[in-house]
Amino acid sequence: MLCDDVKRIAYFFLDGTLGEQKKNDFSAHLNLCPECEARTKLHRRLRIFVRNRLARLTAPDRFKQRLMRTLRAVAAEWS
Amino acid sequence: MKTAEVYEHEQGWNFEKAAMPYVDSLYNTAYRMTRNSEDAEDLVQETYLKAYKYYDKFEEGTNFKAWLFKIMKNTFINNYRKKKLTPHKIDFSEIEESYERVIQKNAPDLIRDPESEIFQDMMDEDVKRALDSLPHDYKMVVLLADIEGFSYKEIAEILDCPVGTVMSRLYRGRKMLERTLLEYARKYGYIRGVAEPAKMRSRKDETKGRKKKEEPEGESEVAEPEENEEEVLFTGGEDDFELEDEEEQQEEFAIE
Ligand SMILES: [Zn+2]
């Protein structure tokens, strides 16, 4: 596996969706190529970073309550 | 024996039990799609009402969360996107090139030391803005995969597109997002020693100066038209993975 191949499938390696053979080739390449290893680490870091920063929103409580009231009203209406 | 009323009531209750646990996930994604809380609430509420209405159409044993997201995505397209459906044209080779440029120019230290802490100082507002700078379709796959944790197959189902398309968009969406984050990191001085002093402003100035960039344009934006070639990257027969067809693709990526 060449550096270009590694670059192309790095995200999918991180997703854990590569087949066994590809995964092994990928890991073998990283062991020999510091640049690809660093790149892959950077991808992983950025992904975790984005996830941590973006996953914070939760629906406001008053909205949840309103939503449940609406659902119950609709359910009652339809029954 | 159940009367119709009892059954309906029970169905409502069952639905509520099944659907409410996803309200935060749906809201989070809705907020990222609509970019404001009022529209996000409306979108989620409409999604729940539709889902309840069609609850008997939901196939037991299939993915309920993905089903809800699919309803939300369709609702969004119907309500919001109709208005200004300007298809984003993207030059994909430009994405690759500019990504490499950004890596080489701005982040040599980063590559040398990917564990360095430079991103920790970045403001949430910048992260949000970087995500919003992605064309809608790319933003969606990144959100669904990296924030909501859906599999390629589930995303394909939610978005009504082939798995190969999901993978192409993920690849490119993630690349664009990383590139933008790296650019911000340099511009706003989060990458130490590499920032351009002229562009380092106080945080107060930041928010002022950046407000107007809601409408994407300028350096970090995706360039020039190049007809929709997004299907090409990871679909069948490409040399990327020597994928012949859907079946082989499944094998290749061991999709659950
Ligand atoms: Zn390499």
Tab-separated table of C-alpha atoms in Angstrom, chain B:
chain	number	residue	atom	x	y	z
B	1	MET	CA	-60.352	-7.503	24.335
B	2	LYS	CA	-59.098	-4.089	23.394
B	3	THR	CA	-61.355	-1.372	22.221
B	4	ALA	CA	-60.137	0.925	19.482
B	5	GLU	CA	-59.678	3.728	22.007
B	6	VAL	CA	-57.494	1.690	24.269
B	7	TYR	CA	-55.402	0.602	21.315
B	8	GLU	CA	-54.932	4.162	20.094
B	9	HIS	CA	-54.041	5.314	23.494
B	10	GLU	CA	-51.522	2.538	23.845
B	11	GLN	CA	-50.058	3.314	20.474
B	12	GLY	CA	-49.575	6.900	21.526
B	13	TRP	CA	-47.893	5.775	24.680
B	14	ASN	CA	-45.698	3.277	22.851
B	15	PHE	CA	-44.693	5.889	20.366
B	16	GLU	CA	-43.802	8.338	23.056
B	17	LYS	CA	-41.691	5.758	24.849
B	18	ALA	CA	-39.929	4.771	21.626
B	19	ALA	CA	-39.420	8.236	20.188
B	20	MET	CA	-38.707	10.594	23.066
B	21	PRO	CA	-35.244	9.199	23.826
B	22	TYR	CA	-34.095	10.592	20.465
B	23	VAL	CA	-35.349	14.107	20.972
B	24	ASP	CA	-31.917	15.501	21.862
B	25	SER	CA	-30.220	13.859	18.895
B	26	LEU	CA	-32.889	15.081	16.538
B	27	TYR	CA	-32.843	18.536	18.009
B	28	ASN	CA	-29.073	18.761	17.776
B	29	THR	CA	-29.109	17.825	14.117
B	30	ALA	CA	-32.132	20.013	13.419
B	31	TYR	CA	-30.324	22.933	14.968
B	32	ARG	CA	-27.290	22.326	12.779
B	33	MET	CA	-29.524	22.128	9.742
B	34	THR	CA	-31.676	25.179	10.380
B	35	ARG	CA	-29.102	27.172	12.348
B	36	ASN	CA	-31.566	28.529	14.851
B	37	SER	CA	-33.493	27.153	17.795
B	38	GLU	CA	-36.942	28.256	16.745
B	39	ASP	CA	-36.785	26.516	13.374
B	40	ALA	CA	-35.110	23.529	14.977
B	41	GLU	CA	-37.999	23.158	17.429
B	42	ASP	CA	-40.549	23.438	14.645
B	43	LEU	CA	-38.686	20.901	12.569
B	44	VAL	CA	-38.430	18.396	15.409
B	45	GLN	CA	-42.073	18.836	16.355
B	46	GLU	CA	-43.232	18.318	12.793
B	47	THR	CA	-41.000	15.266	12.569
B	48	TYR	CA	-42.592	13.752	15.663
B	49	LEU	CA	-46.099	14.456	14.480
B	50	LYS	CA	-45.415	12.860	11.108
B	51	ALA	CA	-43.670	9.944	12.705
B	52	TYR	CA	-46.631	9.395	15.004
B	53	LYS	CA	-49.033	9.596	12.116
B	54	TYR	CA	-47.082	6.985	10.167
B	55	TYR	CA	-46.015	4.947	13.142
B	56	ASP	CA	-47.899	1.898	11.873
B	57	LYS	CA	-45.785	2.085	8.702
B	58	PHE	CA	-42.619	1.669	10.688
B	59	GLU	CA	-41.240	-1.818	10.221
B	60	GLU	CA	-40.578	-3.493	13.502
B	61	GLY	CA	-36.981	-4.611	13.800
B	62	THR	CA	-35.567	-1.906	11.547
B	63	ASN	CA	-33.724	1.105	12.884
B	64	PHE	CA	-36.173	3.465	14.545
B	65	LYS	CA	-33.680	6.255	15.075
B	66	ALA	CA	-32.697	6.191	11.395
B	67	TRP	CA	-36.380	6.195	10.481
B	68	LEU	CA	-36.969	9.341	12.545
B	69	PHE	CA	-33.960	11.027	10.976
B	70	LYS	CA	-35.206	10.166	7.539
B	71	ILE	CA	-38.562	11.764	8.265
B	72	MET	CA	-36.788	14.822	9.582
B	73	LYS	CA	-34.580	15.087	6.531
B	74	ASN	CA	-37.584	14.859	4.197
B	75	THR	CA	-39.484	17.407	6.229
B	76	PHE	CA	-36.534	19.732	6.107
B	77	ILE	CA	-36.240	19.462	2.352
B	78	ASN	CA	-39.948	20.114	1.912
B	79	ASN	CA	-40.138	23.075	4.240
B	80	TYR	CA	-36.866	24.859	4.163
B	81	ARG	CA	-34.818	24.037	1.163
B	82	LYS	CA	-37.478	24.630	-1.433
B	83	LYS	CA	-37.012	28.328	-0.954
B	84	LYS	CA	-33.404	28.646	-1.899
B	85	LEU	CA	-32.260	25.535	-3.597
B	86	THR	CA	-29.063	26.690	-5.141
B	87	PRO	CA	-27.033	23.581	-5.834
B	88	HIS	CA	-23.528	23.830	-4.545
B	89	LYS	CA	-21.005	23.248	-7.259
B	90	ILE	CA	-17.728	21.996	-5.994
B	91	ASP	CA	-14.335	21.599	-7.527
B	92	PHE	CA	-13.135	18.434	-5.885
B	93	SER	CA	-9.563	18.514	-7.081
B	94	GLU	CA	-9.399	21.938	-5.517
B	95	ILE	CA	-10.359	20.430	-2.176
B	96	GLU	CA	-7.487	17.967	-2.343
B	97	GLU	CA	-4.981	20.561	-3.411
B	98	SER	CA	-5.961	23.179	-0.918
B	99	TYR	CA	-6.006	20.583	1.840
B	100	GLU	CA	-2.434	19.666	1.033
B	101	ARG	CA	-1.494	23.329	0.886
B	102	VAL	CA	-3.021	23.970	4.263
B	103	ILE	CA	-1.290	20.969	5.771
B	104	GLN	CA	2.083	21.864	4.314
B	105	LYS	CA	1.971	25.551	4.951
B	106	ASN	CA	0.156	25.924	8.207
B	107	ALA	CA	0.574	22.796	10.108
B	108	PRO	CA	3.976	21.242	9.706
B	109	ASP	CA	4.253	21.150	13.481
B	110	LEU	CA	0.907	19.534	13.675
B	111	ILE	CA	1.989	16.713	11.457
B	112	ARG	CA	5.143	16.329	13.453
B	113	ASP	CA	3.219	16.404	16.688
B	114	PRO	CA	-0.426	15.571	16.157
B	115	GLU	CA	-1.024	15.405	19.903
B	116	SER	CA	-0.273	19.078	20.447
B	117	GLU	CA	-3.005	21.054	22.115
B	118	ILE	CA	-3.484	23.855	19.627
B	119	PHE	CA	-7.147	23.205	18.943
B	120	GLN	CA	-8.226	23.360	22.534
B	121	ASP	CA	-8.248	27.141	22.467
B	122	MET	CA	-10.500	27.353	19.475
B	123	MET	CA	-13.866	28.883	20.185
B	124	ASP	CA	-17.021	26.839	19.763
B	125	GLU	CA	-18.253	29.558	17.484
B	126	ASP	CA	-15.407	28.825	15.074
B	127	VAL	CA	-16.124	25.115	15.065
B	128	LYS	CA	-19.751	25.806	14.330
B	129	ARG	CA	-18.840	28.210	11.573
B	130	ALA	CA	-16.470	25.688	10.009
B	131	LEU	CA	-19.270	23.150	9.897
B	132	ASP	CA	-21.709	25.666	8.474
B	133	SER	CA	-19.272	26.476	5.700
B	134	LEU	CA	-19.781	22.999	4.259
B	135	PRO	CA	-22.321	22.564	1.469
B	136	HIS	CA	-25.511	21.159	2.975
B	137	ASP	CA	-25.180	17.593	1.658
B	138	TYR	CA	-21.654	17.298	3.004
B	139	LYS	CA	-22.543	18.811	6.313
B	140	MET	CA	-25.335	16.259	6.668
B	141	VAL	CA	-23.161	13.176	6.210
B	142	VAL	CA	-20.515	14.519	8.570
B	143	LEU	CA	-23.156	15.251	11.208
B	144	LEU	CA	-24.854	11.915	10.818
B	145	ALA	CA	-21.621	9.907	10.863
B	146	ASP	CA	-19.357	11.802	13.221
B	147	ILE	CA	-21.830	13.342	15.628
B	148	GLU	CA	-24.749	10.930	15.577
B	149	GLY	CA	-22.722	7.805	14.937
B	150	PHE	CA	-24.825	6.320	12.152
B	151	SER	CA	-23.302	3.661	9.887
B	152	TYR	CA	-22.816	4.308	6.161
B	153	LYS	CA	-25.775	2.084	5.445
B	154	GLU	CA	-28.047	3.942	7.837
B	155	ILE	CA	-26.987	7.267	6.386
B	156	ALA	CA	-27.672	5.972	2.890
B	157	GLU	CA	-31.136	5.055	4.077
B	158	ILE	CA	-31.768	8.393	5.743
B	159	LEU	CA	-30.558	10.400	2.765
B	160	ASP	CA	-31.932	8.096	0.072
B	161	CYS	CA	-28.649	7.665	-1.742
B	162	PRO	CA	-26.183	4.844	-2.448
B	163	VAL	CA	-23.610	3.854	0.159
B	164	GLY	CA	-20.851	4.872	-2.263
B	165	THR	CA	-22.227	8.395	-2.342
B	166	VAL	CA	-22.277	8.524	1.431
B	167	MET	CA	-18.628	7.528	1.486
B	168	SER	CA	-17.626	10.059	-1.152
B	169	ARG	CA	-19.397	12.811	0.690
B	170	LEU	CA	-17.909	11.758	3.984
B	171	TYR	CA	-14.431	11.751	2.549
B	172	ARG	CA	-14.830	15.165	1.033
B	173	GLY	CA	-16.912	16.672	3.796
B	174	ARG	CA	-14.388	15.674	6.434
B	175	LYS	CA	-11.575	16.997	4.317
B	176	MET	CA	-13.247	20.347	3.800
B	177	LEU	CA	-14.040	20.580	7.495
B	178	GLU	CA	-10.485	19.772	8.538
B	179	ARG	CA	-9.093	22.225	6.055
B	180	THR	CA	-11.322	24.988	7.344
B	181	LEU	CA	-10.458	24.220	10.963
B	182	LEU	CA	-6.760	24.275	10.185
B	183	GLU	CA	-7.148	27.575	8.402
B	184	TYR	CA	-8.999	29.089	11.335
B	185	ALA	CA	-6.430	27.704	13.716
B	186	ARG	CA	-3.726	29.569	11.890
B	187	LYS	CA	-5.646	32.727	11.168
B	188	TYR	CA	-6.868	33.270	14.670
B	189	GLY	CA	-3.565	32.371	16.201
B	190	TYR	CA	-4.373	29.008	17.724
B	191	ILE	CA	-1.383	27.520	15.980
B	192	ARG	CA	1.336	29.211	17.936
B	193	GLY	CA	4.133	30.907	16.113
B	194	VAL	CA	2.524	30.453	12.757
B	195	ALA	CA	-0.233	33.021	13.057
B	196	GLU	CA	-0.046	36.136	10.994
B	197	PRO	CA	0.119	38.982	13.516
B	198	ALA	CA	-2.048	41.243	11.384
B	199	LYS	CA	-4.865	38.763	11.562
B	200	MET	CA	-4.686	38.234	15.282
B	201	ARG	CA	-7.473	40.223	16.727
B	202	SER	CA	-8.993	40.377	20.143
B	203	ARG	CA	-11.865	38.007	20.747
B	204	LYS	CA	-14.293	40.883	20.862
B	205	ASP	CA	-13.263	41.998	17.420
B	206	GLU	CA	-13.481	38.434	16.291
B	207	THR	CA	-17.175	38.025	16.749
B	208	LYS	CA	-17.845	41.367	15.161
B	209	GLY	CA	-15.668	40.813	12.171
B	210	ARG	CA	-16.863	37.317	11.567
B	211	LYS	CA	-20.572	37.873	11.789
B	212	LYS	CA	-20.876	38.908	8.206
B	213	LYS	CA	-19.355	35.723	6.918
B	214	GLU	CA	-22.557	33.768	7.446
B	215	GLU	CA	-22.950	33.639	3.707
B	216	PRO	CA	-19.961	31.601	2.673
B	217	GLU	CA	-17.488	33.297	0.427
B	218	GLY	CA	-13.819	34.016	0.377
B	219	GLU	CA	-10.747	32.007	1.021
B	220	SER	CA	-12.015	28.976	2.853
B	221	GLU	CA	-14.896	28.449	0.531
B	222	VAL	CA	-15.352	25.784	-1.999
B	223	ALA	CA	-14.522	27.040	-5.435
B	224	GLU	CA	-15.746	26.919	-8.937
B	225	PRO	CA	-18.321	24.844	-10.745
B	226	GLU	CA	-17.413	21.410	-11.902
B	227	GLU	CA	-20.480	19.339	-12.583
B	228	ASN	CA	-21.624	16.915	-10.008
B	229	GLU	CA	-18.870	14.345	-9.942
B	230	GLU	CA	-19.417	13.341	-6.376
B	231	GLU	CA	-20.662	9.870	-7.261
B	232	VAL	CA	-17.367	8.969	-8.796
B	233	LEU	CA	-15.083	8.653	-5.850
B	234	PHE	CA	-16.244	5.553	-4.062
B	235	THR	CA	-18.825	3.988	-6.304
B	236	GLY	CA	-18.481	0.783	-8.201
B	237	GLY	CA	-15.677	0.073	-10.603
B	238	GLU	CA	-13.344	2.804	-9.459
B	239	ASP	CA	-9.738	1.990	-8.950
B	240	ASP	CA	-9.845	3.425	-5.445
B	241	PHE	CA	-10.851	0.185	-3.890
B	242	GLU	CA	-11.273	-2.001	-6.908
B	243	LEU	CA	-14.937	-2.156	-6.109
B	244	GLU	CA	-16.982	-3.902	-8.720
B	245	ASP	CA	-20.448	-3.682	-7.298
B	246	GLU	CA	-22.509	-3.235	-4.214
B	247	GLU	CA	-21.789	-6.752	-3.039
B	248	GLU	CA	-18.071	-6.461	-3.219
B	249	GLN	CA	-18.310	-3.096	-1.573
B	250	GLN	CA	-20.069	-4.633	1.366
B	251	GLU	CA	-17.309	-7.141	1.712
B	252	GLU	CA	-14.593	-4.601	1.286
B	253	PHE	CA	-15.810	-2.324	4.024
B	254	ALA	CA	-17.475	-4.931	6.172
B	255	ILE	CA	-20.541	-2.764	6.573
B	256	GLU	CA	-22.647	-3.900	9.447
